[in-house]
mmCIF file of C-alpha atoms in Angstrom:
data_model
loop_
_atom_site.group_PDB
_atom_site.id
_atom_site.type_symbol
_atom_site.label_atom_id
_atom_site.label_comp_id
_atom_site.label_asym_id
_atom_site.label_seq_id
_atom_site.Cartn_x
_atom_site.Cartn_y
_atom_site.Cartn_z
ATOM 1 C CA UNK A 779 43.530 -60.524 29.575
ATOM 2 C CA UNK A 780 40.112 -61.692 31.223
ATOM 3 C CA UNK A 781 42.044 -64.025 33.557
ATOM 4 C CA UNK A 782 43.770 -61.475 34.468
ATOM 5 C CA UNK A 783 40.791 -59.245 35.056
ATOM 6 C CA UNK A 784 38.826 -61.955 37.357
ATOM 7 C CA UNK A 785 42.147 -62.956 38.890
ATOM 8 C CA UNK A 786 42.537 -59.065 39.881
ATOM 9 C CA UNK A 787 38.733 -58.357 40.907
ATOM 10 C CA UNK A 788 38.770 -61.323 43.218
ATOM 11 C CA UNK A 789 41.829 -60.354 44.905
ATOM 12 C CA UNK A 790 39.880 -56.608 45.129
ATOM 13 C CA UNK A 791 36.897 -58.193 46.424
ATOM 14 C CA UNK A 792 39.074 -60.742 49.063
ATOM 15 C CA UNK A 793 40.726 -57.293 50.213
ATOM 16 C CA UNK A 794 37.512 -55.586 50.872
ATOM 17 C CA UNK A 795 36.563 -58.713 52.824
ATOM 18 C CA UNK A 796 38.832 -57.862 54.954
ATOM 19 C CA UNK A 797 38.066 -53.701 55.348
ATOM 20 C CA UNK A 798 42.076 -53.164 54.246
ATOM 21 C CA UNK A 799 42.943 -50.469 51.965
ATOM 22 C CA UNK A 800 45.636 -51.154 49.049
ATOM 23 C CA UNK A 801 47.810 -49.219 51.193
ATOM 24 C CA UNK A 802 47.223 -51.803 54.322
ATOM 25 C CA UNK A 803 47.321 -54.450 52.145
ATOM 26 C CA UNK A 804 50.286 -53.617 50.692
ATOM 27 C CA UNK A 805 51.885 -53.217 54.076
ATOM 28 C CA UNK A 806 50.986 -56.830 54.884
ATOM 29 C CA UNK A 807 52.952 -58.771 51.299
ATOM 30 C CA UNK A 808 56.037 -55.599 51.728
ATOM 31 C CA UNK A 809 55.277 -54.616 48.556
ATOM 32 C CA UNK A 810 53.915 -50.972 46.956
ATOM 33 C CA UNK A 811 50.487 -50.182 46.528
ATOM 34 C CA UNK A 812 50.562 -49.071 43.256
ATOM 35 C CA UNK A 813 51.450 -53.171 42.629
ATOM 36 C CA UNK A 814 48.392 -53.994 44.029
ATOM 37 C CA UNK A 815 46.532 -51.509 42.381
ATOM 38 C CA UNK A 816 47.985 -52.977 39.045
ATOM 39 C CA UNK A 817 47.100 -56.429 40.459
ATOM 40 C CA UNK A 818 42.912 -55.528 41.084
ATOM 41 C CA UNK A 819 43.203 -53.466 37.651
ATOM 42 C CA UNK A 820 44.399 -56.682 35.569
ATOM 43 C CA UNK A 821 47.579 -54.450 34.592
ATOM 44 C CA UNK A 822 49.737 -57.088 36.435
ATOM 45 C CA UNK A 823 49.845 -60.567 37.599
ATOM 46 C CA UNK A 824 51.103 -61.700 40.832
ATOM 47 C CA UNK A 825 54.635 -63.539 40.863
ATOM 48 C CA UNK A 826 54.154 -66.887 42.599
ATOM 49 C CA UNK A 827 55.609 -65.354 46.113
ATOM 50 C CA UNK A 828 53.186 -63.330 46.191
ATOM 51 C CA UNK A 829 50.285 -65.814 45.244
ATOM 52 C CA UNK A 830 51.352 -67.650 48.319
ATOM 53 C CA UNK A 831 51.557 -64.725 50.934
ATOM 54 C CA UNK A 832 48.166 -63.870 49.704
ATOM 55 C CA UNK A 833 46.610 -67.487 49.220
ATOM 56 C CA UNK A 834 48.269 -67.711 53.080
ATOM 57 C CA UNK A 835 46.800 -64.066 53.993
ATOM 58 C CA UNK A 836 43.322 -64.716 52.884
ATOM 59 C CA UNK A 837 42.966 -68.400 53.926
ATOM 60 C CA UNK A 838 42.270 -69.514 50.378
ATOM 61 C CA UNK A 839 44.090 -71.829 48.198
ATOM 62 C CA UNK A 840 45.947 -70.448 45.231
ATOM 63 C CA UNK A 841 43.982 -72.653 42.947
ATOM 64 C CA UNK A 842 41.478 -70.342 44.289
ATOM 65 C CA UNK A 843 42.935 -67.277 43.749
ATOM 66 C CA UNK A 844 43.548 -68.161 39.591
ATOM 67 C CA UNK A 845 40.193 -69.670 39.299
ATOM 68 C CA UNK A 846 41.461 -73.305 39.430
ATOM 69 C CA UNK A 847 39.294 -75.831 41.200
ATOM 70 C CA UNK A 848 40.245 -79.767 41.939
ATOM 71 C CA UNK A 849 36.710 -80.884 42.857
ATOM 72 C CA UNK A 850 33.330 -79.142 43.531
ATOM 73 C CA UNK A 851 33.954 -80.177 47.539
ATOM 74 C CA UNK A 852 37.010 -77.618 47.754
ATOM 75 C CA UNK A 853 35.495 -75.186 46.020
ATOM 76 C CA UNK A 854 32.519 -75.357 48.635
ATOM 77 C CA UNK A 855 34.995 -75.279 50.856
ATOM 78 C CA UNK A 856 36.277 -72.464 50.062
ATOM 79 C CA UNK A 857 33.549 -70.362 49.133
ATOM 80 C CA UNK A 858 31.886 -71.063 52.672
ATOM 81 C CA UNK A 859 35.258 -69.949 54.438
ATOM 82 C CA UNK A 860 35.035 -66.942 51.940
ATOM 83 C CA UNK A 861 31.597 -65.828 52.295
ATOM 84 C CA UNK A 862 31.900 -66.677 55.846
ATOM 85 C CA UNK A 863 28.382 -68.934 55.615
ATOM 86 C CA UNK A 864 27.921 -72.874 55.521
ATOM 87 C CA UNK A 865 24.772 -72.125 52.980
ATOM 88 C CA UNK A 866 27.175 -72.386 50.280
ATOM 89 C CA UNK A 867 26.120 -75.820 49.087
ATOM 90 C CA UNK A 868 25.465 -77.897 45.593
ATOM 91 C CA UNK A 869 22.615 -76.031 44.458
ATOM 92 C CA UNK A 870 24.958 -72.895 43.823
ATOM 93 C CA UNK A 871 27.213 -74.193 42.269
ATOM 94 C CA UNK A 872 23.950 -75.508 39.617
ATOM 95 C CA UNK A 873 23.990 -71.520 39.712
ATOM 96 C CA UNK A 874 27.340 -71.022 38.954
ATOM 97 C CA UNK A 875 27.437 -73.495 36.497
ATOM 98 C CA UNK A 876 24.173 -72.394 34.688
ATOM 99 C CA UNK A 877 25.539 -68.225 34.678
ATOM 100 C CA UNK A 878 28.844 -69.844 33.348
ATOM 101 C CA UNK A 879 26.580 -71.233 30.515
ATOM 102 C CA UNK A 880 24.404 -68.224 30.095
ATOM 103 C CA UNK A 881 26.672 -65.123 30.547
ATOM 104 C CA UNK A 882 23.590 -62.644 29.782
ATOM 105 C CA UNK A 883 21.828 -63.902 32.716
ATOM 106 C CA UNK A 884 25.084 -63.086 35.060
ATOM 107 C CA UNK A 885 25.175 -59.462 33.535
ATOM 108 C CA UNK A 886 21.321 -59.424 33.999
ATOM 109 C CA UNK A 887 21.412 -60.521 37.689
ATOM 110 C CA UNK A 888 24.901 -58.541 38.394
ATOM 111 C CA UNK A 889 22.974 -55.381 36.785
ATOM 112 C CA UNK A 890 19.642 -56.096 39.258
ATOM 113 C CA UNK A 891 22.170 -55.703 42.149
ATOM 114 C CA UNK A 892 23.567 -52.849 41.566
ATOM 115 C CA UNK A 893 20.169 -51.542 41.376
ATOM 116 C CA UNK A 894 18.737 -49.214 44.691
ATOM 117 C CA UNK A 895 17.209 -51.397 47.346
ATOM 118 C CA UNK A 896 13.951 -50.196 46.135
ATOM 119 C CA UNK A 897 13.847 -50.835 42.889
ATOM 120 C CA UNK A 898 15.817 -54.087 43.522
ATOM 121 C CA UNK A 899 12.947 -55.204 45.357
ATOM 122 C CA UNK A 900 10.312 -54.471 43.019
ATOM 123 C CA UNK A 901 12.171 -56.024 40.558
ATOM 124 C CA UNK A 902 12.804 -59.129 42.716
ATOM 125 C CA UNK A 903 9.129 -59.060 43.072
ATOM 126 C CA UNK A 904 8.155 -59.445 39.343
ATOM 127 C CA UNK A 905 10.454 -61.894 38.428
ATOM 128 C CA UNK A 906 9.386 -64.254 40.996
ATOM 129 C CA UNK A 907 5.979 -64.160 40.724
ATOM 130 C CA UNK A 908 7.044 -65.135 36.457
ATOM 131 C CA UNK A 909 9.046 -67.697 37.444
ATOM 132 C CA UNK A 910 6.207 -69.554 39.967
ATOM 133 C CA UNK A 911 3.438 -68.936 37.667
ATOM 134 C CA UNK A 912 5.797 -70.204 34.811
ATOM 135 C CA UNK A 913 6.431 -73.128 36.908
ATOM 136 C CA UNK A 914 3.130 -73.331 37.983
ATOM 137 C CA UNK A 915 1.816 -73.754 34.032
ATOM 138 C CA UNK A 916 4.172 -76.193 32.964
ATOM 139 C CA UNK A 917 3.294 -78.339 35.740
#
């Protein structure tokens, strides 16, 4: 059930990339929208056809799309054709890797972004200045 979840808020997220509604997206695969909307909601897994129109829509591998990766080079890849950036690099995906291993600090850091700009910042502000005098002490 979580696969399906991340499977179904990445292909929400990839969607939004790309400033389509379910509707428009739906127009593209020929397909309802209430199947996508099952899709982003985790009710419903894509059949393999439609992995493929989508992996071919979005530009991404279907690896990709399930959350299967062959090496750490195509996944930087195709996170940097995702995020549209070429500052995707091996430090992030230490980040990844360490949020994979501590799942309180994802909710933590997903929880500070949702936060207003403002608070955000002060925020952003504190737990920098911790972390370089922390760093700074143990030096």
């Amino acid at each position: 059930m979580k696969k399906m979840r991340k499977l179904g808020e990445k292909l929400k997220y990839l969607r939004k990339q790309h400033n389509w509604t379910q509707e428009q997206l739906a127009q593209h695969l020929n397909i309802s929208r209430s199947q996508i909307s099952k899709w982003e909601n985790g009710e419903l897994l894509p059949d393999v056809q439609s992995l493929e129109k989508l992996s071919n829509l979005y530009e991404v591998s279907i690896d990709f799309l399930i959350g299967k990766h062959t090496t750490k080079k195509e996944l930087l890849r195709e996170m940097n054709l995702l995020y549209q950036t070429d500052r995707i690099d091996e430090k992030m995906l230490d980040i990844i890797d360490y949020f994979k291993q501590n799942p309180d600090m994802e909710e933590m850091i997903y929880s500070l972004a949702q936060l207003p700009a403002k608070k955000r910042k002060h925020l952003e502000t504190i737990i920098i200045t911790l972390i370089q005098e922390f760093s700074d002490a143990v030096k």
